[in-house]
XYZ file of C-alpha atoms in Angstrom:
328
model
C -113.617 -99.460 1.986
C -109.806 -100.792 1.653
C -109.880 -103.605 4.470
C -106.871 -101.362 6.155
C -109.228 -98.840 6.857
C -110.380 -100.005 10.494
C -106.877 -100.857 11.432
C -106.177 -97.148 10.803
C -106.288 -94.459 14.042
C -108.974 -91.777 13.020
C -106.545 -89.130 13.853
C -104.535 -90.142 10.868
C -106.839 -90.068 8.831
C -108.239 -86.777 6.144
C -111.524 -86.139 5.171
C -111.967 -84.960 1.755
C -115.350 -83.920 0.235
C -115.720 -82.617 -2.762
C -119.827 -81.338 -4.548
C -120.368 -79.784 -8.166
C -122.943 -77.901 -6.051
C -124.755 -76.234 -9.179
C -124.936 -72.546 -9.319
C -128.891 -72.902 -10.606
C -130.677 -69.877 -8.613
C -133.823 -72.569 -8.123
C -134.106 -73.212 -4.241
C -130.926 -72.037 -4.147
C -130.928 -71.142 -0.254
C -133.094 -74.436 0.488
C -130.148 -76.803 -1.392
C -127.293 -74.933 0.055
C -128.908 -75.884 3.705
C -129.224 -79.483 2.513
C -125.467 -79.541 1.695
C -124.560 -77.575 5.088
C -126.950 -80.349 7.208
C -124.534 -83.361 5.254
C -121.383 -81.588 5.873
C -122.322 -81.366 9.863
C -122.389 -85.095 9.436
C -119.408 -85.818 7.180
C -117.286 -83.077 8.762
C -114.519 -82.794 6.462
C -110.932 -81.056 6.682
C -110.970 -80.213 3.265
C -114.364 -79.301 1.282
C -113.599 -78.723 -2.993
C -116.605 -76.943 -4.269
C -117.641 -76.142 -7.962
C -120.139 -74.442 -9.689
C -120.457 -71.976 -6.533
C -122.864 -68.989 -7.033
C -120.656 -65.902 -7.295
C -122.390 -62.033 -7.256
C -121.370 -59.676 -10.202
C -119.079 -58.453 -7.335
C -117.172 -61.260 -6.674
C -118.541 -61.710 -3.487
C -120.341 -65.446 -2.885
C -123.700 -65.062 -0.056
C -123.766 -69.928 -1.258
C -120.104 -69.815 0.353
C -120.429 -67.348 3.234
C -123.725 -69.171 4.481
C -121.247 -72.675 4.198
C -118.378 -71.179 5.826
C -120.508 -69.543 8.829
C -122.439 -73.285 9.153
C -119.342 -75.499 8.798
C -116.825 -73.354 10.023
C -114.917 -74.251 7.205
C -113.520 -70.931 5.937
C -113.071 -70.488 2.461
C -109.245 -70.530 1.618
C -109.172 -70.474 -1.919
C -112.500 -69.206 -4.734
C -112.583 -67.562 -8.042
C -115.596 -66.351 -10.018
C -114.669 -67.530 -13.238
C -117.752 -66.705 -16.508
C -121.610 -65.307 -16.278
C -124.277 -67.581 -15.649
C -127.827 -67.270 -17.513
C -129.361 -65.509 -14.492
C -126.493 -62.944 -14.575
C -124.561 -64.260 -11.645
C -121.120 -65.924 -11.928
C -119.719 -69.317 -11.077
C -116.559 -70.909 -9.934
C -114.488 -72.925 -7.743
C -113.762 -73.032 -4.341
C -112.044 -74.729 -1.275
C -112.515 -74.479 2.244
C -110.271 -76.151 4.942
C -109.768 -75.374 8.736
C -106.221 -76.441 8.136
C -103.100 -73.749 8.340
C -102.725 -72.260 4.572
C -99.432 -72.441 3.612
C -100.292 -70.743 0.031
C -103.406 -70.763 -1.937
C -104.331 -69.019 -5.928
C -105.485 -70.403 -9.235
C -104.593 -72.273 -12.189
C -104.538 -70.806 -15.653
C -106.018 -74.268 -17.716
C -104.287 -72.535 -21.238
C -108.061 -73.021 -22.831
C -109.204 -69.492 -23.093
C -111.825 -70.199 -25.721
C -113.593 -72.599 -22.752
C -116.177 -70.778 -20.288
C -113.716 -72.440 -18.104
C -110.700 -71.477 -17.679
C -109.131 -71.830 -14.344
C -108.936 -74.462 -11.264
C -108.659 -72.820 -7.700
C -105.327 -74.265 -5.585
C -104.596 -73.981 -2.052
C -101.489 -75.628 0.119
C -102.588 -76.319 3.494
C -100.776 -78.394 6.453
C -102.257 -81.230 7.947
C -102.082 -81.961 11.476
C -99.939 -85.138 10.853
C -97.116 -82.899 9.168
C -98.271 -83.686 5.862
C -98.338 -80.689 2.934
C -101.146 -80.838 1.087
C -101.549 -79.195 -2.369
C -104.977 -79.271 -2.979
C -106.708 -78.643 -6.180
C -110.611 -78.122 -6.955
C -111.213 -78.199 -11.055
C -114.312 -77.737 -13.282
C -113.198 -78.823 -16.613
C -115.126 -78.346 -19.957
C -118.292 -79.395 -20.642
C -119.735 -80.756 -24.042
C -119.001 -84.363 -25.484
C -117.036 -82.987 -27.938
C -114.855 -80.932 -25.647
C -112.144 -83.646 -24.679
C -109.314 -82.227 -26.575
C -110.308 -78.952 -24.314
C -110.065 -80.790 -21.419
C -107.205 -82.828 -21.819
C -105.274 -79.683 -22.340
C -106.922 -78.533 -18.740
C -105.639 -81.232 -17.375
C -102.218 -81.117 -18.461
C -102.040 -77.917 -16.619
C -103.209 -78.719 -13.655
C -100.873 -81.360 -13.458
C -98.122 -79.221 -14.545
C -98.966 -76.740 -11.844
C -99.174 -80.018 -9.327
C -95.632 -81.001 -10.377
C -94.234 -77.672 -9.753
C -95.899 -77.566 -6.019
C -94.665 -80.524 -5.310
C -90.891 -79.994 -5.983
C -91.695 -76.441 -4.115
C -92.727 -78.337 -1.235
C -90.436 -81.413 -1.872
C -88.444 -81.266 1.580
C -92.157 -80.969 3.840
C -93.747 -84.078 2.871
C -96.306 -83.151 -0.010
C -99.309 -85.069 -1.047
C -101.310 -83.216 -3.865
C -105.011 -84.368 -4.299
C -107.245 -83.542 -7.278
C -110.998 -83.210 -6.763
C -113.855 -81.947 -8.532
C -116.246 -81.957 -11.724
C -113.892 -83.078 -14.486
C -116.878 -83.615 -16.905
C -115.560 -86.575 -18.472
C -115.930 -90.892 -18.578
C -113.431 -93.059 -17.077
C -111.941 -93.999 -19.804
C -111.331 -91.266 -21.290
C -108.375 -89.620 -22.844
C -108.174 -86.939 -19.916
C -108.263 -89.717 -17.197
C -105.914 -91.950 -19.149
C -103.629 -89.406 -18.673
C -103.789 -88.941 -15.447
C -103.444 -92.748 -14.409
C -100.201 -92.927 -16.542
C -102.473 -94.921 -19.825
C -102.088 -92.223 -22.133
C -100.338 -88.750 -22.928
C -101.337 -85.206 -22.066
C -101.284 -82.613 -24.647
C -97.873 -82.270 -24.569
C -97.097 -85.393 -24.947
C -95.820 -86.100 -21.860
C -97.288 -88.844 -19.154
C -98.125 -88.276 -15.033
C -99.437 -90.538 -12.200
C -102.337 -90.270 -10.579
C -104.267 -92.580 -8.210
C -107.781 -92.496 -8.527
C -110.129 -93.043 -5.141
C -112.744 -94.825 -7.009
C -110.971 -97.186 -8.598
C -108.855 -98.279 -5.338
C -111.705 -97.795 -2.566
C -115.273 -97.096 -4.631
C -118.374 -99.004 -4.426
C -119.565 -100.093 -7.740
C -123.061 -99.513 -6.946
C -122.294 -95.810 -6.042
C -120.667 -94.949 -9.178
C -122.768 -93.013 -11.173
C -122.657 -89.041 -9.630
C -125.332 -87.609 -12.503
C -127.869 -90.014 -12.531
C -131.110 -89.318 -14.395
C -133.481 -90.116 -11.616
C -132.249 -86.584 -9.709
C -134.182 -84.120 -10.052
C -131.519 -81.260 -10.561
C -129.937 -83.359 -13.442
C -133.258 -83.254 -15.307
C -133.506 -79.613 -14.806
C -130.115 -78.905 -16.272
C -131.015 -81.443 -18.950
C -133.616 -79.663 -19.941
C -132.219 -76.190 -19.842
C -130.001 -77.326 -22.846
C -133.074 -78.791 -24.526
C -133.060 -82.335 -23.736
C -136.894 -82.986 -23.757
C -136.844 -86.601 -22.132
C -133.840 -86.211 -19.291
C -134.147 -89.323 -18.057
C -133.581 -91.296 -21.028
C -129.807 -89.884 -20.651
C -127.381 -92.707 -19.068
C -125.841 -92.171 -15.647
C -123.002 -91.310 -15.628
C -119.546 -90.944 -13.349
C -118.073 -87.333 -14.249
C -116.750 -86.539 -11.121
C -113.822 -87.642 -9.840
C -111.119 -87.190 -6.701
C -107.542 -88.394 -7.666
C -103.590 -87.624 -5.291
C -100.694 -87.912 -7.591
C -98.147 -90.478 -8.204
C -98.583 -94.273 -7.273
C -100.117 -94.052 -3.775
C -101.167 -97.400 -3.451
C -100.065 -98.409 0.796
C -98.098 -95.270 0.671
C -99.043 -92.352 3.147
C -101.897 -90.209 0.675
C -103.540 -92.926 -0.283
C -107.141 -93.235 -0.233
C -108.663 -95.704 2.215
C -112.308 -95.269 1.925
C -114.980 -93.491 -0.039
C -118.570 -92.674 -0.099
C -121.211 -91.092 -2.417
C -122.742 -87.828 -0.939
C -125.407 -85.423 -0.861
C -127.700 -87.826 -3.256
C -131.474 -88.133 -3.155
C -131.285 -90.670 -0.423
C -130.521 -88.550 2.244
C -133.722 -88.307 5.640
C -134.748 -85.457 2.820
C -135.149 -87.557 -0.121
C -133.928 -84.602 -2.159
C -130.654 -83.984 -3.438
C -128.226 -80.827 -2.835
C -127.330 -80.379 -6.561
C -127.723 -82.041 -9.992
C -124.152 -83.397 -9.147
C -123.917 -86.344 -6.334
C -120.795 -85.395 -4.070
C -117.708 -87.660 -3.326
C -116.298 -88.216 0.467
C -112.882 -90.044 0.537
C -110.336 -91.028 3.620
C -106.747 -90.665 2.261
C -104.578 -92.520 4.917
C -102.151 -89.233 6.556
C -100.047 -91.091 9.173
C -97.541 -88.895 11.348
C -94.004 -87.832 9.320
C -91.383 -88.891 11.264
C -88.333 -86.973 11.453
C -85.021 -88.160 13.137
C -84.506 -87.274 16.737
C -82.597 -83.377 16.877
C -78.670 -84.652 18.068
C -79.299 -82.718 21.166
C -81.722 -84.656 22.683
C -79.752 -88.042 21.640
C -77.392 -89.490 24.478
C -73.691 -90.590 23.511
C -74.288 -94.406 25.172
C -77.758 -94.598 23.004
C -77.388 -97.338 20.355
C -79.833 -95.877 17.791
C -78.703 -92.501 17.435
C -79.055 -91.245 14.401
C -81.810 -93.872 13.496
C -84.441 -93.103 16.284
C -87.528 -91.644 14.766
C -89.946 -89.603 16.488
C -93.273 -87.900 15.648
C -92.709 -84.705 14.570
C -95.176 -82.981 17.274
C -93.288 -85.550 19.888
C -90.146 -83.592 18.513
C -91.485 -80.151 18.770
C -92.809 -80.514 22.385
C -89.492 -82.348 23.645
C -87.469 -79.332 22.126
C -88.605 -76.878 24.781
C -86.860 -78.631 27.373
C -83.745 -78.544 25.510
């Protein structure tokens, strides 16, 4: 936790949580409850699901059963490819926050199983816009090229969101499974190290890497007991002789270091050490803080008197504003 973070009112702060929650049909109802119990305690505004089980229909019984026990509806989801079992998967988000807009992102990979990241612009209670993104990105050690390419257009979409929304105060914040190492090409990229597959650079902050714990880092680690499954689905005989690793990731654009959207704390969730001693998914989850202070916005002339010093200068909160306005 950033040593800021107690100094910060909880009201301006955002909850982000974000779970590759496995679309495996094994105990499928008992690990979707285990996720809904965590989320009663971690209550987030914004929740960034992937890997959600999708029917042939398009409908999703994982995300209704999550929306109706968080009452966090679901304001953006996609099915995106077939699972083994003949279901689908895909992304998700859920907020309680005012949607603004919400849709998908075509990742320009259509040979990949995945090929879009699900998008929604909500408003935050501070006056914030927030362009939130949830992306599953290719999996396979010798899909990087595949997913640096994803990434470019996600953050090509992200730039074009945020001069949409440049006048309302947007923060755009990147969660999900991204299926690749910290140092990667694809997350050299995003923290401004390296080029995207156009050859152009971006500017992303990374949560861990300002406010993680060290000794939370890995989120597939070979001692759960989902990992091993899905290990051994793809023929991996001895699971837990595979390395943990840290594939999952939540990032907000540019260099938000003390600026408002920048993260402030973080924990590991839904892991094996919960009262149940039995994890949600084969994926640990990510909970981060970003710090969401209230946008000021200069006092409206009418309610500024001639013989007042600061006018033009005064700055009020913008729900201050909005309520003093009805007097006018």
């Amino acid at each position: 936790m950033s040593p800021v973070a107690s100094r910060i009112p909880a009201e301006h702060l955002l909850r982000v949580t974000t779970l590759n929650i496995n679309h495996a049909p094994d105990e499928v109802e008992r690990r979707t409850g285990l996720a809904c119990d965590e989320l009663g305690s971690l209550l987030p505004a914004v929740l960034c699901l992937q890997e959600v089980r999708f029917e042939t229909d398009g409908g999703s019984v994982q995300l209704d059963t999550i929306a109706a026990e968080t009452g966090l509806p679901v304001v953006s989801a996609r099915a995106q490819h077939a699972t083994r079992d003949g279901a689908l998967s895909g992304n998700a988000i859920l907020s309680y926050l005012p949607v603004l807009e919400s849709g998908s992102i075509a990742l320009a990979t259509p040979e990949a199983r995945v090929t879009r990241a699900d998008y929604a612009v909500l408003q935050a209670a501070t006056g914030q816009t927030l362009i939130v993104v949830s992306a599953h990105l290719a999996w396979g050690g010798d899909q990087e090229a595949a997913r640096l390419t994803q990434m470019t257009s996600i953050d090509g979409r992200v730039r074009m969101l945020m001069a949409r929304y440049k006048d309302q105060n947007p923060v755009a914040i990147l969660a999900g499974d991204l299926n690749t190492a910290p140092g990667s090409d694809t997350n050299r990229y995003l923290n401004g190290h390296g080029a995207g597959s156009n050859g152009g650079y971006t500017f992303w902050t990374e949560a861990f890497a300002t406010v993680g714990n060290p000794e939370e880092a890995a989120t597939v680690a070979a001692g759960n007991r989902w990992a091993q499954s899905t290990a051994r689905g793809v023929g991996i005989e001895f699971p837990e002789m595979l390395p943990d690793r840290r594939i999952d990731y939540v990032w907000t654009y540019g260099w938000a270091y003390g600026k408002p959207g920048c993260p402030v704390a973080m924990q590991r969730s839904f892991t094996d050490t919960t009262r149940y001693g039995y994890p949600a998914s084969d994926h640990y989850g990510l909970t981060v803080d970003f710090w969401t202070p209230p946008v000021l916005a200069p006092v409206p002339a009418l309610l500024v008197s001639a013989d007042d010093m600061l006018a033009g200068q005064i700055m009020l909160d913008l729900e201050d504003a909005a309520n003093d306005s009805a007097f006018v």
